[in-house]
Tab-separated table of C-alpha atoms in Angstrom:
chain	number	residue	atom	x	y	z
A	1	MET	CA	-4.781	44.375	-13.030
A	2	SER	CA	-2.919	41.263	-11.858
A	3	GLN	CA	-1.988	40.953	-8.203
A	4	LEU	CA	1.750	40.883	-7.534
A	5	ILE	CA	2.897	37.462	-6.325
A	6	GLU	CA	5.922	37.343	-4.052
A	7	ILE	CA	7.687	34.281	-5.403
A	8	ARG	CA	10.492	33.099	-3.150
A	9	ILE	CA	12.986	31.151	-5.256
A	10	ASN	CA	15.978	29.632	-3.519
A	11	GLU	CA	18.549	29.021	-6.247
A	12	SER	CA	20.636	26.737	-4.043
A	13	SER	CA	17.685	24.538	-2.987
A	14	ARG	CA	17.183	21.040	-4.371
A	15	ILE	CA	13.428	21.723	-4.424
A	16	PRO	CA	12.371	22.197	-8.086
A	17	LYS	CA	11.549	25.799	-8.970
A	18	TYR	CA	8.022	24.882	-10.096
A	19	LYS	CA	7.391	23.409	-6.620
A	20	GLN	CA	8.702	26.584	-5.013
A	21	ILE	CA	6.183	28.585	-7.088
A	22	VAL	CA	3.360	26.279	-5.993
A	23	ASP	CA	4.340	26.580	-2.333
A	24	SER	CA	4.601	30.384	-2.560
A	25	VAL	CA	1.150	30.803	-4.107
A	26	ILE	CA	-0.503	28.450	-1.601
A	27	ASN	CA	1.259	30.219	1.266
A	28	ASP	CA	0.102	33.665	0.024
A	29	VAL	CA	-3.496	32.479	-0.341
A	30	SER	CA	-3.581	30.739	3.057
A	31	LYS	CA	-2.153	33.842	4.786
A	32	GLY	CA	-4.518	36.205	3.007
A	33	LYS	CA	-1.838	37.998	0.975
A	34	LEU	CA	-3.728	36.835	-2.103
A	35	LYS	CA	-7.486	37.231	-1.796
A	36	ILE	CA	-9.905	34.678	-3.202
A	37	GLY	CA	-10.970	35.661	-6.710
A	38	GLU	CA	-8.017	37.974	-7.392
A	39	LYS	CA	-6.334	37.904	-10.755
A	40	ILE	CA	-2.735	36.712	-10.782
A	41	PRO	CA	-0.006	37.201	-13.434
A	42	SER	CA	-0.129	35.232	-16.659
A	43	ILE	CA	2.463	32.548	-17.338
A	44	ASN	CA	4.441	34.927	-19.547
A	45	GLU	CA	4.250	37.788	-17.028
A	46	LEU	CA	5.494	35.645	-14.156
A	47	SER	CA	8.271	33.999	-16.162
A	48	GLU	CA	9.558	37.420	-17.294
A	49	SER	CA	9.334	39.130	-13.895
A	50	CYS	CA	11.021	36.263	-12.030
A	51	TYR	CA	13.509	35.259	-14.762
A	52	LEU	CA	12.062	31.763	-14.954
A	53	SER	CA	11.424	29.592	-17.975
A	54	ARG	CA	7.874	29.537	-19.316
A	55	ASP	CA	7.781	25.737	-18.916
A	56	THR	CA	8.585	26.042	-15.186
A	57	VAL	CA	5.748	28.504	-14.557
A	58	GLU	CA	3.348	26.518	-16.757
A	59	LYS	CA	4.030	23.335	-14.775
A	60	ALA	CA	3.458	25.165	-11.480
A	61	TYR	CA	0.158	26.653	-12.698
A	62	LYS	CA	-0.982	23.219	-13.912
A	63	ILE	CA	-0.436	21.782	-10.418
A	64	LEU	CA	-2.184	24.750	-8.781
A	65	LYS	CA	-5.169	24.205	-11.087
A	66	GLU	CA	-5.264	20.466	-10.283
A	67	GLN	CA	-5.273	21.322	-6.575
A	68	LYS	CA	-8.030	23.902	-7.231
A	69	VAL	CA	-5.933	26.734	-5.798
A	70	ILE	CA	-6.322	28.705	-9.022
A	71	ILE	CA	-8.674	28.610	-12.011
A	72	SER	CA	-8.244	29.794	-15.578
A	73	VAL	CA	-10.921	31.863	-17.309
A	74	LYS	CA	-10.726	31.754	-21.084
A	75	GLY	CA	-9.697	35.105	-22.507
A	76	LYS	CA	-9.226	36.678	-19.082
A	77	GLY	CA	-6.398	34.844	-17.299
A	78	TYR	CA	-5.802	33.137	-13.960
A	79	TYR	CA	-7.610	33.766	-10.661
A	80	THR	CA	-7.308	32.429	-7.135
A	81	ALA	CA	-10.145	30.033	-6.414
A	82	LYS	CA	-12.269	29.435	-3.370
A	83	THR	CA	-11.281	26.037	-2.009
A	84	ASP	CA	-11.349	24.121	1.242
A	85	LEU	CA	-8.358	22.030	0.181
A	86	ILE	CA	-5.589	24.604	0.566
A	87	SER	CA	-5.075	23.999	4.259
A	88	LYS	CA	-5.411	20.222	3.884
A	89	ILE	CA	-2.645	17.724	3.198
A	90	GLN	CA	-2.930	16.373	-0.348
A	91	ILE	CA	-2.225	12.618	-0.363
A	92	PHE	CA	-1.873	10.197	-3.291
A	93	PHE	CA	-2.517	6.608	-2.129
A	94	MET	CA	-1.414	3.784	-4.481
A	95	ILE	CA	-2.492	0.162	-3.878
A	96	ASN	CA	-1.831	-2.912	-5.991
A	97	LYS	CA	-5.350	-4.386	-5.892
A	98	LEU	CA	-8.890	-3.736	-4.667
A	99	SER	CA	-9.103	-6.496	-2.051
A	100	SER	CA	-11.010	-6.275	1.206
A	101	TYR	CA	-7.693	-6.253	3.093
A	102	LYS	CA	-6.236	-3.355	1.120
A	103	MET	CA	-9.452	-1.387	1.548
A	104	MET	CA	-9.355	-1.999	5.317
A	105	ILE	CA	-5.940	-0.330	5.365
A	106	PHE	CA	-7.107	2.502	3.107
A	107	ASN	CA	-10.293	3.177	5.086
A	108	SER	CA	-8.380	3.118	8.359
A	109	PHE	CA	-5.878	5.594	6.907
A	110	VAL	CA	-8.593	7.948	5.635
A	111	ASN	CA	-10.475	7.811	8.946
A	112	SER	CA	-7.280	8.594	10.858
A	113	ILE	CA	-6.371	11.494	8.553
A	114	GLY	CA	-9.895	12.875	9.033
A	115	ILE	CA	-10.445	16.513	8.101
A	116	ASN	CA	-6.699	17.167	7.984
A	117	GLY	CA	-6.186	15.758	4.504
A	118	HIS	CA	-7.649	14.910	1.127
A	119	VAL	CA	-6.797	11.393	-0.092
A	120	THR	CA	-6.852	10.260	-3.740
A	121	LEU	CA	-6.888	6.475	-4.310
A	122	SER	CA	-5.177	4.854	-7.297
A	123	VAL	CA	-5.064	1.117	-8.164
A	124	TYR	CA	-2.298	-0.207	-10.446
A	125	HIS	CA	-3.178	-3.958	-10.451
A	126	CYS	CA	0.415	-5.121	-9.792
A	127	GLU	CA	1.423	-3.773	-13.245
A	128	GLU	CA	4.714	-1.863	-13.292
A	129	SER	CA	3.802	0.074	-16.450
A	130	ILE	CA	0.499	1.317	-14.998
A	131	PHE	CA	2.275	2.209	-11.760
A	132	ALA	CA	5.046	4.183	-13.467
A	133	ARG	CA	2.681	6.085	-15.807
A	134	THR	CA	0.266	6.963	-13.010
A	135	LEU	CA	2.996	8.121	-10.665
A	136	GLU	CA	4.710	10.185	-13.367
A	137	LYS	CA	1.410	11.893	-14.186
A	138	ASN	CA	0.847	12.857	-10.544
A	139	LEU	CA	4.373	13.818	-9.473
A	140	GLY	CA	4.505	17.224	-7.836
A	141	ALA	CA	0.736	17.482	-7.367
A	142	TYR	CA	0.593	16.027	-3.845
A	143	ASP	CA	2.166	16.550	-0.440
A	144	TYR	CA	2.515	12.821	0.291
A	145	TYR	CA	2.691	9.618	-1.736
A	146	ILE	CA	1.606	6.420	0.041
A	147	ILE	CA	2.709	3.354	-1.941
A	148	MET	CA	2.066	-0.387	-1.507
A	149	PRO	CA	4.721	-2.037	-3.710
A	150	HIS	CA	3.577	-5.434	-4.988
A	151	PHE	CA	4.255	-6.303	-8.643
A	152	LYS	CA	4.165	-9.334	-10.917
A	153	THR	CA	6.549	-10.692	-13.504
A	154	ASP	CA	5.565	-11.883	-16.985
A	155	ASP	CA	5.140	-15.408	-15.580
A	156	SER	CA	2.884	-14.135	-12.739
A	157	ASN	CA	5.404	-14.356	-9.909
A	158	HIS	CA	5.590	-11.727	-7.165
A	159	VAL	CA	8.351	-9.108	-7.052
A	160	SER	CA	8.706	-6.185	-4.667
A	161	THR	CA	10.202	-3.870	-7.254
A	162	THR	CA	11.659	-3.599	-10.757
A	163	SER	CA	14.045	-1.150	-12.381
A	164	ILE	CA	11.074	0.746	-13.842
A	165	VAL	CA	9.368	0.917	-10.445
A	166	GLN	CA	12.604	1.885	-8.714
A	167	ASN	CA	13.249	4.757	-11.124
A	168	ALA	CA	9.683	6.030	-10.703
A	169	ILE	CA	9.807	5.986	-6.894
A	170	GLU	CA	13.220	7.667	-6.782
A	171	LYS	CA	11.617	10.772	-8.318
A	172	ILE	CA	9.464	11.267	-5.219
A	173	PRO	CA	11.067	13.540	-2.581
A	174	LYS	CA	11.814	11.191	0.309
A	175	ASP	CA	10.215	13.519	2.857
A	176	LYS	CA	6.951	13.030	0.928
A	177	LEU	CA	7.161	9.220	0.658
A	178	VAL	CA	5.573	6.530	2.848
A	179	ILE	CA	6.000	2.862	1.865
A	180	LEU	CA	3.222	0.597	3.072
A	181	ASP	CA	2.914	-3.170	3.592
A	182	ASN	CA	6.097	-4.242	1.784
A	183	ASP	CA	9.432	-2.522	2.419
A	184	LYS	CA	11.725	-4.775	0.360
A	185	LEU	CA	12.938	-1.951	-1.880
A	186	GLU	CA	16.345	-0.361	-2.309
A	187	ILE	CA	15.417	3.278	-1.781
A	188	LYS	CA	18.003	5.812	-0.714
A	189	GLY	CA	17.100	8.581	1.694
A	190	ASN	CA	15.015	9.029	4.818
A	191	TYR	CA	11.370	8.078	4.348
A	192	GLY	CA	8.538	6.585	6.400
A	193	ALA	CA	7.333	2.978	6.204
A	194	VAL	CA	4.823	0.624	7.845
A	195	TYR	CA	5.512	-2.913	6.694
A	196	GLN	CA	5.054	-6.650	7.057
A	197	ASP	CA	8.010	-9.015	7.222
A	198	PHE	CA	6.347	-11.839	5.310
A	199	GLN	CA	8.934	-14.536	6.087
A	200	GLU	CA	9.434	-13.857	9.788
A	201	ASP	CA	5.761	-13.004	10.381
A	202	ILE	CA	4.404	-16.400	9.326
A	203	TYR	CA	7.261	-18.201	11.097
A	204	GLU	CA	6.688	-16.400	14.411
A	205	ALA	CA	2.865	-16.602	14.205
A	206	LEU	CA	2.833	-20.349	13.534
A	207	SER	CA	5.327	-20.859	16.358
A	208	LYS	CA	2.713	-19.593	18.809
A	209	GLY	CA	0.412	-22.508	17.964
A	210	VAL	CA	3.027	-25.231	17.626
A	211	ASP	CA	1.833	-27.288	20.619
A	212	LYS	CA	-1.688	-27.690	19.194
A	213	PHE	CA	-0.325	-28.532	15.759
A	214	ARG	CA	1.420	-31.602	17.180
A	215	LYS	CA	-1.829	-33.611	17.057
A	216	TYR	CA	-1.681	-33.468	13.245
A	217	ASP	CA	0.569	-35.623	11.108
A	218	LYS	CA	1.245	-33.170	8.289
A	219	LEU	CA	1.163	-29.426	7.548
A	220	VAL	CA	-0.002	-28.413	4.080
A	221	LEU	CA	0.519	-24.884	2.741
A	222	VAL	CA	-1.808	-23.951	-0.126
A	223	TYR	CA	0.118	-21.204	-1.876
A	224	PRO	CA	-0.942	-19.995	-5.372
A	225	PHE	CA	2.335	-19.921	-7.283
A	226	LYS	CA	0.648	-18.370	-10.324
A	227	SER	CA	-1.941	-15.733	-9.579
A	228	VAL	CA	-3.406	-12.571	-11.082
A	229	TYR	CA	-2.305	-10.838	-7.900
A	230	PRO	CA	0.678	-12.889	-6.693
A	231	TYR	CA	1.767	-13.206	-3.057
A	232	PRO	CA	5.336	-12.742	-1.751
A	233	LYS	CA	7.419	-15.921	-1.943
A	234	ARG	CA	8.721	-15.047	1.523
A	235	ILE	CA	5.508	-16.592	2.876
A	236	VAL	CA	6.692	-19.967	1.538
A	237	HIS	CA	10.196	-19.438	2.946
A	238	GLY	CA	8.772	-18.667	6.392
A	239	PHE	CA	6.540	-21.765	6.284
A	240	ARG	CA	9.488	-23.982	5.342
A	241	LYS	CA	11.559	-22.438	8.121
A	242	PHE	CA	8.826	-23.218	10.664
A	243	CYS	CA	8.401	-26.842	9.537
A	244	SER	CA	12.166	-27.391	9.575
A	245	LYS	CA	12.617	-25.804	12.998
A	246	TYR	CA	9.844	-27.862	14.637
A	247	ASN	CA	10.375	-31.041	12.585
A	248	PHE	CA	6.943	-31.180	10.887
A	249	ASP	CA	6.227	-33.246	7.797
A	250	PHE	CA	4.885	-30.798	5.226
A	251	GLU	CA	3.724	-30.308	1.661
A	252	ILE	CA	3.103	-27.210	-0.487
A	253	LEU	CA	0.191	-27.228	-2.959
A	254	ASN	CA	-0.735	-24.703	-5.637
A	255	GLU	CA	-4.472	-24.898	-4.853
A	256	VAL	CA	-7.179	-26.920	-3.120
A	257	TYR	CA	-8.170	-29.367	-5.839
A	258	ASP	CA	-11.732	-30.563	-6.363
A	259	ASP	CA	-12.386	-33.984	-4.812
A	260	MET	CA	-9.000	-33.892	-3.130
A	261	ASP	CA	-7.866	-36.923	-1.158
A	262	LEU	CA	-8.274	-35.457	2.321
A	263	ASP	CA	-6.277	-37.382	4.885
A	264	SER	CA	-7.356	-37.227	8.477
A	265	LYS	CA	-4.845	-35.424	10.718
A	266	ASP	CA	-3.680	-32.929	8.104
A	267	ILE	CA	-3.638	-29.213	8.919
A	268	TYR	CA	-3.908	-26.694	6.072
A	269	VAL	CA	-2.530	-23.168	5.908
A	270	ILE	CA	-4.707	-21.416	3.296
A	271	ILE	CA	-3.798	-18.174	1.514
A	272	GLU	CA	-6.726	-17.472	-0.847
A	273	GLU	CA	-10.419	-17.234	0.022
A	274	ASN	CA	-11.547	-19.535	-2.810
A	275	ASP	CA	-9.296	-22.320	-1.532
A	276	LEU	CA	-10.665	-21.854	1.993
A	277	VAL	CA	-14.269	-22.167	0.788
A	278	ASN	CA	-13.442	-25.207	-1.351
A	279	LEU	CA	-11.644	-26.967	1.510
A	280	VAL	CA	-14.417	-26.336	4.065
A	281	ARG	CA	-16.992	-27.590	1.541
A	282	GLN	CA	-15.046	-30.839	0.986
A	283	ILE	CA	-14.540	-31.392	4.727
A	284	ARG	CA	-18.302	-31.147	5.264
A	285	LYS	CA	-19.068	-33.317	2.229
A	286	LYS	CA	-16.845	-36.116	3.575
A	287	ASN	CA	-18.276	-35.802	7.102
A	288	LEU	CA	-14.932	-34.918	8.611
A	289	THR	CA	-14.729	-32.772	11.733
A	290	LEU	CA	-13.023	-29.399	11.349
A	291	GLY	CA	-10.578	-28.824	14.173
A	292	ASN	CA	-10.254	-32.523	14.905
A	293	ASP	CA	-9.910	-34.607	11.738
A	294	VAL	CA	-8.651	-31.711	9.609
A	295	GLY	CA	-7.235	-28.387	10.772
A	296	ILE	CA	-7.359	-25.037	8.999
A	297	ILE	CA	-5.361	-21.835	9.479
A	298	SER	CA	-6.321	-19.016	7.122
A	299	TYR	CA	-4.052	-16.154	6.055
A	300	ASN	CA	-5.457	-12.638	6.716
A	301	ASP	CA	-8.375	-12.140	9.067
A	302	THR	CA	-11.938	-11.081	8.195
A	303	SER	CA	-15.174	-10.752	10.156
A	304	LEU	CA	-16.545	-13.806	8.336
A	305	LYS	CA	-13.619	-15.989	9.451
A	306	ASP	CA	-14.212	-14.787	12.995
A	307	LEU	CA	-17.904	-15.724	12.681
A	308	LEU	CA	-17.045	-19.182	11.301
A	309	GLY	CA	-14.438	-19.832	13.984
A	310	ILE	CA	-11.498	-20.132	11.571
A	311	ASN	CA	-8.014	-19.801	13.083
A	312	VAL	CA	-5.977	-17.123	11.331
A	313	ILE	CA	-2.497	-15.674	11.026
A	314	SER	CA	-2.851	-12.042	10.103
A	315	THR	CA	-1.414	-8.565	10.174
A	316	ARG	CA	-3.539	-5.875	11.825
A	317	PHE	CA	-4.815	-3.966	8.807
A	318	LYS	CA	-6.480	-1.205	10.813
A	319	ALA	CA	-3.262	-0.589	12.746
A	320	MET	CA	-1.291	-0.307	9.506
A	321	GLY	CA	-3.548	2.461	8.229
A	322	GLU	CA	-3.459	4.264	11.566
A	323	SER	CA	0.346	4.115	11.752
A	324	ALA	CA	0.715	5.440	8.206
A	325	ALA	CA	-1.613	8.348	8.998
A	326	ASP	CA	0.435	9.158	12.102
A	327	LEU	CA	3.606	9.323	9.983
A	328	VAL	CA	1.925	11.816	7.643
A	329	LEU	CA	0.200	13.980	10.248
A	330	ASN	CA	3.324	14.276	12.378
A	331	ASN	CA	5.840	14.334	9.499
A	332	LYS	CA	7.717	11.297	10.884
A	333	LYS	CA	10.303	9.259	8.973
A	334	GLU	CA	10.118	6.069	11.037
A	335	LYS	CA	10.191	2.434	9.846
A	336	ILE	CA	7.437	0.548	11.683
A	337	LYS	CA	6.964	-3.236	11.580
A	338	ASN	CA	3.223	-3.820	11.742
A	339	ILE	CA	1.773	-6.253	14.285
A	340	PHE	CA	1.264	-9.793	12.947
A	341	GLU	CA	-0.524	-12.359	15.108
A	342	TYR	CA	-1.884	-15.881	15.438
A	343	ILE	CA	-5.562	-15.841	16.436
A	344	GLU	CA	-6.848	-19.100	17.864
A	345	ARG	CA	-10.476	-20.085	17.346
A	346	ASN	CA	-12.059	-23.494	16.640
A	347	SER	CA	-10.526	-24.822	13.417
A	348	VAL	CA	-7.346	-26.428	14.802
């Protein structure tokens, strides 16, 4: 005999009816109205008793199965399942690439969420098609969607969003959405965000070291214009703004070239790790002194750069993850600009 489920459907609500079914079942299980292991109505039984379409009930049951709230037994029907996830917040966390920086944010987020939530990680490799398909597949199955929006065009340039991405994100209820790292999207509604301002961040961070930079003749930004995982062009705009404001001679290169003609009294702002390694190797090979003959400022901090004494301009990745977790745990809809700083060591 199937247990009666008290489905509370609000016809005037903008919440989809399948989501209302999901919420009702989870609420009944968590409050003990539905006991673990009890049989519940079939899809047909529930659709007939509640005057709902079969597709609506089927979609709700699919989500409940994915969240392990119910299980299906072939030939017997549906039963409530024993699970430790019912009382936890279900979170879908989408990042554009598996870099050490992104994982610092993710790990900080997971540690801050602790036992209060279950976090599923998804990587879309800056591809809008992968992003849209993955998000569509997981819509409705989670309580929160944490998204880092960084995409690439066909010619490997960075974009914050596309029409395909925009349409996919708009399907997420805004009270369940948190945008992370990059908030240059046109999203309507009230949602949470923890972001970098790539143009102003690099401008303000470099401004803090301007007096020490004066001993160098030229600033060189090494920015990869074509990359598998492209960087926001706003970094370049902020660098140009800084050089113009403080009257520095400057140049922008695509990469650190092998056997480059290193001029004494140049200071380099390096984005990618490979370029940093290549530049340090060439400085040593030519017996130049780092921090005197040639200066280096690296983008994004790591423990290794700290160990090597490399000056950095960097957002606080741990803080970003912690702030995002706070938005989720306390159901906040704030827009938070993450801390970005200039850290002085021995390479300038």
